């Protein structure tokens, strides 16, 4: 009898099912190799092993499982960003090529490469496998479909989280390059961040607010609320950098959802107008979210805030 076809899975269900597996990552040879017991041929076969092997997922051919051999890169800083990845086994180092700096080490269940959903996004860092690693590769189109299956306010929030990550990465880049401060952060429509901001604000129905003082902004953050700035100006002190920000800036979002303290310092220099996001209310929805998107959200939060674990995101997504 013919095999019964597999039921079609959503992206989130597929990620969840893969995370439940216990992966053993053997050496995978080129499919054209022929087994030979001689030492000389065995050595030759080892030399012919490809450093990166992609194979269709056994549960859904839309996705790929990617094996990266030790000492090889999955992608380099500056490459086009057209995929998101989830670590299934092993670990991946996120590195800056020029300074040879490791900025994060990601293990099982952690995601990376969210820039894939940014219009014409490019990699801001390189992904390196110091040990053998297996990752799930998800196309930008698949990620977009998974996001668009959520309620509209969740879609907007997920994209705003990705925009906040993009903004933090830009701040870190300017600090590393010892830019002249204060530095202006702007997000023109033709840039990846600007394009994403336009998608967030189109048909946005969230509550609008006016914040006319630094004290009012601090009170908002202490309530674990967040702001998508539509107009106005503020100064943001992040690490050793000071930044002049306005339209498009995301204030306190990952902090509000995760329960993490906001360490940035803000000064309102011109009344802020924008959309208010209630962190605790949003967390209630996120807490019941399926494993796939929950894990992706946790990865975005941890890299945005440069933390290993988010206080409100301790669920073991590899097992649920």
Coordinates of C-alpha atoms in Angstrom, one line a residue:
X1 CA 0.0 0.0 0.0
X2 CA 1.3 3.5 -0.7
X3 CA 2.5 5.4 2.3
X4 CA -0.1 7.7 3.9
X5 CA 0.7 11.3 3.1
X6 CA 1.9 13.5 6.0
X7 CA -0.5 16.1 7.2
X8 CA 0.4 19.6 6.2
X9 CA 2.1 21.3 9.2
X10 CA 2.3 25.0 10.0
X11 CA 5.8 26.5 10.5
X12 CA 5.3 26.6 14.2
X13 CA 4.1 23.0 14.5
X14 CA 7.0 21.9 12.4
X15 CA 9.6 23.7 14.6
X16 CA 7.9 22.3 17.7
X17 CA 8.1 18.7 16.4
X18 CA 11.7 19.0 15.4
X19 CA 12.6 20.4 18.8
X20 CA 11.1 17.3 20.4
X21 CA 13.6 15.0 18.7
X22 CA 16.9 14.0 20.1
X23 CA 19.3 14.7 17.4
X24 CA 22.4 12.7 16.8
X25 CA 24.6 14.5 14.3
X26 CA 26.8 11.9 12.5
X27 CA 29.3 12.7 9.8
X28 CA 27.2 12.9 6.6
X29 CA 29.0 12.0 3.4
X30 CA 28.3 13.2 -0.1
X31 CA 25.4 11.1 -1.5
X32 CA 27.5 10.0 -4.4
X33 CA 30.2 8.4 -2.1
X34 CA 30.6 4.7 -2.2
X35 CA 31.6 2.9 1.0
X36 CA 35.1 1.5 0.9
X37 CA 36.9 0.0 3.9
X38 CA 40.4 0.8 2.7
X39 CA 42.2 3.4 4.8
X40 CA 43.3 5.4 1.6
X41 CA 39.8 5.6 0.3
X42 CA 38.3 6.4 3.7
X43 CA 40.7 9.4 3.9
X44 CA 39.8 10.4 0.4
X45 CA 36.1 10.3 1.3
X46 CA 36.7 12.4 4.4
X47 CA 38.3 15.1 2.3
X48 CA 35.3 15.1 0.0
X49 CA 32.8 15.7 2.7
X50 CA 31.1 19.0 2.1
X51 CA 31.3 21.6 4.9
X52 CA 27.6 22.5 4.7
X53 CA 24.9 20.0 3.8
X54 CA 21.3 20.9 3.2
X55 CA 18.6 18.3 3.2
X56 CA 14.8 18.6 3.0
X57 CA 13.1 18.2 6.3
X58 CA 11.5 14.8 6.7
X59 CA 8.2 16.3 7.9
X60 CA 7.8 19.3 5.6
X61 CA 9.8 19.7 2.3
X62 CA 9.3 23.4 2.5
X63 CA 12.0 23.6 5.2
X64 CA 15.6 22.4 5.2
X65 CA 17.8 21.0 7.9
X66 CA 21.3 22.3 7.5
X67 CA 24.4 20.5 8.9
X68 CA 27.5 22.8 9.4
X69 CA 30.8 21.0 9.9
X70 CA 33.1 22.3 12.7
X71 CA 35.2 25.3 11.7
X72 CA 32.9 26.5 8.9
X73 CA 30.6 29.5 8.4
X74 CA 26.9 29.2 7.6
X75 CA 26.9 32.8 6.3
X76 CA 29.1 35.9 6.5
X77 CA 28.6 39.5 7.6
X78 CA 27.2 41.4 4.6
X79 CA 25.6 38.4 2.9
X80 CA 21.9 38.8 1.8
X81 CA 19.6 37.8 4.6
X82 CA 16.9 35.6 3.2
X83 CA 16.6 32.9 5.8
X84 CA 15.9 32.5 9.5
X85 CA 17.6 29.6 11.5
X86 CA 16.8 27.6 14.6
X87 CA 19.6 25.6 16.3
X88 CA 18.5 22.0 16.6
X89 CA 21.8 20.6 18.0
X90 CA 25.3 21.8 18.6
X91 CA 25.9 25.6 18.8
X92 CA 26.5 28.6 16.6
X93 CA 28.7 31.5 17.3
X94 CA 27.6 34.9 16.0
X95 CA 30.8 36.8 15.1
X96 CA 32.0 40.1 13.8
X97 CA 34.5 39.4 11.0
X98 CA 36.7 42.5 11.2
X99 CA 37.3 42.4 14.9
X100 CA 37.0 38.6 15.2
X101 CA 34.7 39.1 18.1
X102 CA 32.1 36.6 19.3
X103 CA 29.0 38.5 20.3
X104 CA 26.7 35.6 21.1
X105 CA 26.8 31.8 21.3
X106 CA 23.5 30.1 20.5
X107 CA 22.4 26.6 21.5
X108 CA 19.5 24.3 21.0
X109 CA 16.1 26.0 20.5
X110 CA 17.6 29.5 19.9
X111 CA 16.9 31.3 16.7
X112 CA 19.0 33.8 14.6
X113 CA 18.8 35.6 11.4
X114 CA 15.6 37.5 11.9
X115 CA 16.9 40.2 9.6
X116 CA 15.4 37.9 6.9
X117 CA 12.1 39.6 7.3
X118 CA 13.6 43.1 6.7
X119 CA 13.2 44.4 3.1
X120 CA 16.6 43.9 1.4
X121 CA 18.1 42.9 4.7
X122 CA 21.8 41.9 4.9
X123 CA 23.6 40.0 7.6
X124 CA 25.0 42.2 10.4
X125 CA 27.3 39.4 11.6
X126 CA 28.6 36.0 10.6
X127 CA 27.4 32.6 11.9
X128 CA 30.2 30.1 12.7
X129 CA 30.1 26.5 13.8
X130 CA 33.0 25.8 16.2
X131 CA 31.5 22.4 16.8
X132 CA 29.2 20.5 14.4
X133 CA 25.8 22.0 14.4
X134 CA 22.4 21.2 12.9
X135 CA 19.9 24.0 12.2
X136 CA 16.5 24.3 10.8
X137 CA 16.5 26.8 7.8
X138 CA 13.3 28.8 7.3
X139 CA 12.7 31.1 4.3
X140 CA 11.7 34.7 4.8
X141 CA 8.4 33.9 3.0
X142 CA 7.6 31.1 5.4
X143 CA 8.4 33.3 8.4
X144 CA 6.2 36.0 7.0
X145 CA 3.3 33.5 6.5
X146 CA 3.7 32.3 10.1
X147 CA 3.5 35.9 11.4
X148 CA 0.6 36.8 9.2
X149 CA -1.4 33.8 10.7
X150 CA -1.4 35.7 14.1
X151 CA -3.9 38.3 15.2
X152 CA -3.1 41.7 13.7
X153 CA -1.9 43.3 17.0
X154 CA 0.5 40.4 17.4
X155 CA 1.8 40.7 13.9
X156 CA 2.5 44.4 14.5
X157 CA 4.2 43.6 17.8
X158 CA 6.4 40.9 16.4
X159 CA 7.6 43.2 13.6
X160 CA 8.2 46.0 16.2
X161 CA 10.4 43.6 18.2
X162 CA 12.4 42.9 15.1
X163 CA 12.7 46.6 14.4
X164 CA 14.0 47.2 18.0
X165 CA 16.6 44.5 17.5
X166 CA 17.7 46.2 14.2
X167 CA 17.9 49.5 16.0
X168 CA 20.0 48.1 18.9
X169 CA 22.3 46.4 16.4
X170 CA 22.8 49.8 14.7
X171 CA 23.6 51.4 18.0
X172 CA 26.2 48.7 18.8
X173 CA 27.8 49.1 15.4
X174 CA 28.2 52.9 15.8
X175 CA 29.7 52.3 19.3
X176 CA 32.2 49.7 18.0
X177 CA 33.2 52.0 15.2
X178 CA 33.7 54.9 17.6
X179 CA 31.3 57.2 15.8
X180 CA 31.0 60.8 16.8
X181 CA 28.3 61.2 19.4
X182 CA 25.5 62.2 19.7
X183 CA 24.7 60.3 16.5
X184 CA 21.4 60.6 14.7
X185 CA 19.3 57.5 14.1
X186 CA 16.8 57.8 11.3
X187 CA 14.9 55.3 9.3
X188 CA 14.1 56.5 5.8
X189 CA 11.4 54.4 3.9
X190 CA 14.0 53.1 1.4
X191 CA 16.0 51.4 4.2
X192 CA 15.2 48.0 5.7
X193 CA 14.3 49.5 9.0
X194 CA 12.2 52.2 7.4
X195 CA 10.3 49.7 5.2
X196 CA 9.6 47.6 8.3
X197 CA 8.3 50.7 10.2
X198 CA 5.9 51.4 7.4
X199 CA 4.5 47.8 7.5
X200 CA 4.1 48.2 11.3
X201 CA 2.2 51.5 11.2
X202 CA 0.0 50.7 8.2
X203 CA -3.6 50.4 9.5
X204 CA -2.3 50.4 13.1
X205 CA -5.2 50.6 15.6
X206 CA -3.3 50.6 18.9
X207 CA -3.9 53.3 21.5
X208 CA -2.2 56.6 20.7
X209 CA -0.5 58.7 23.3
X210 CA 1.3 62.0 23.8
X211 CA 4.4 62.1 26.1
X212 CA 5.6 65.6 26.8
X213 CA 8.3 65.0 29.4
X214 CA 11.1 62.7 30.4
X215 CA 9.3 61.9 33.6
X216 CA 6.2 60.8 31.7
X217 CA 8.3 58.5 29.5
X218 CA 10.0 57.0 32.6
X219 CA 6.6 56.4 34.2
X220 CA 5.4 54.6 31.0
X221 CA 8.4 52.3 31.1
X222 CA 8.0 51.5 34.8
X223 CA 4.4 50.4 34.0
X224 CA 6.0 48.0 31.5
X225 CA 4.4 49.8 28.6
X226 CA 6.2 50.4 25.3
X227 CA 6.1 53.1 22.6
X228 CA 6.3 53.1 18.8
X229 CA 7.3 56.7 18.1
X230 CA 5.4 58.4 15.3
X231 CA 6.8 62.0 15.8
X232 CA 8.8 64.0 18.3
X233 CA 12.4 63.7 19.4
X234 CA 14.3 62.1 22.2
X235 CA 17.9 61.4 23.2
X236 CA 18.8 57.8 24.0
X237 CA 22.0 56.8 26.0
X238 CA 22.9 53.3 25.2
X239 CA 26.2 52.0 26.6
X240 CA 28.9 54.4 25.6
X241 CA 26.8 56.0 22.9
X242 CA 24.3 58.8 22.7
X243 CA 21.7 58.8 20.0
X244 CA 19.2 61.4 18.6
X245 CA 16.0 59.6 17.7
X246 CA 12.5 60.3 16.4
X247 CA 10.0 58.8 14.1
X248 CA 10.3 55.0 14.0
X249 CA 12.1 54.5 17.3
X250 CA 10.9 51.6 19.4
X251 CA 11.1 52.4 23.2
X252 CA 11.0 49.6 25.8
X253 CA 9.2 46.9 23.9
X254 CA 11.4 43.8 24.5
X255 CA 11.8 45.0 28.1
X256 CA 8.1 45.3 28.7
X257 CA 7.2 41.9 27.3
X258 CA 10.1 40.0 29.0
X259 CA 10.0 41.7 32.4
X260 CA 13.6 42.8 32.0
X261 CA 14.7 46.2 33.4
X262 CA 15.3 49.0 30.9
X263 CA 18.9 50.1 31.2
X264 CA 18.8 52.8 28.5
X265 CA 18.5 56.4 29.6
X266 CA 16.0 58.7 27.8
X267 CA 15.4 62.4 27.6
X268 CA 12.4 63.8 25.7
X269 CA 13.5 66.9 23.8
X270 CA 10.3 67.4 21.8
X271 CA 6.8 66.0 22.7
X272 CA 6.5 62.4 21.6
X273 CA 3.5 61.0 19.8
X274 CA 3.0 57.4 19.1
X275 CA 1.3 54.1 19.7
X276 CA 1.2 52.5 23.2
X277 CA 1.8 48.8 23.7
X278 CA 0.8 47.3 27.1
X279 CA 3.5 44.7 28.0
X280 CA 1.7 42.6 30.6
X281 CA -1.4 42.3 28.4
X282 CA 0.8 41.2 25.4
X283 CA 2.7 38.7 27.6
X284 CA -0.6 37.0 28.4
X285 CA -1.0 36.2 24.7
X286 CA 2.7 35.3 24.2
X287 CA 2.6 32.9 27.2
X288 CA 0.0 30.7 25.3
X289 CA 1.8 31.0 21.9
X290 CA 2.9 27.9 20.1
X291 CA 6.5 26.7 20.6
X292 CA 7.8 27.8 17.2
X293 CA 7.0 31.5 17.5
X294 CA 7.6 31.6 21.2
X295 CA 11.2 30.4 20.7
X296 CA 11.7 33.0 17.9
X297 CA 10.4 35.7 20.1
X298 CA 12.7 34.6 23.0
X299 CA 15.7 34.7 20.6
X300 CA 14.8 38.3 19.5
X301 CA 14.4 39.5 23.0
X302 CA 17.6 38.0 24.3
X303 CA 19.7 39.4 21.5
X304 CA 18.0 42.8 21.6
X305 CA 18.7 43.1 25.4
X306 CA 22.0 41.2 25.3
X307 CA 20.9 38.7 27.9
X308 CA 21.0 34.9 28.1
X309 CA 17.5 34.4 29.4
X310 CA 14.4 36.6 29.5
X311 CA 12.6 36.5 32.9
X312 CA 9.2 36.0 31.4
X313 CA 10.4 33.6 28.7
X314 CA 11.7 30.6 30.7
X315 CA 9.4 28.0 29.1
X316 CA 11.4 25.1 27.7
X317 CA 10.4 25.4 24.1
X318 CA 12.6 22.3 23.2
X319 CA 10.3 20.0 25.1
X320 CA 6.7 21.4 25.0

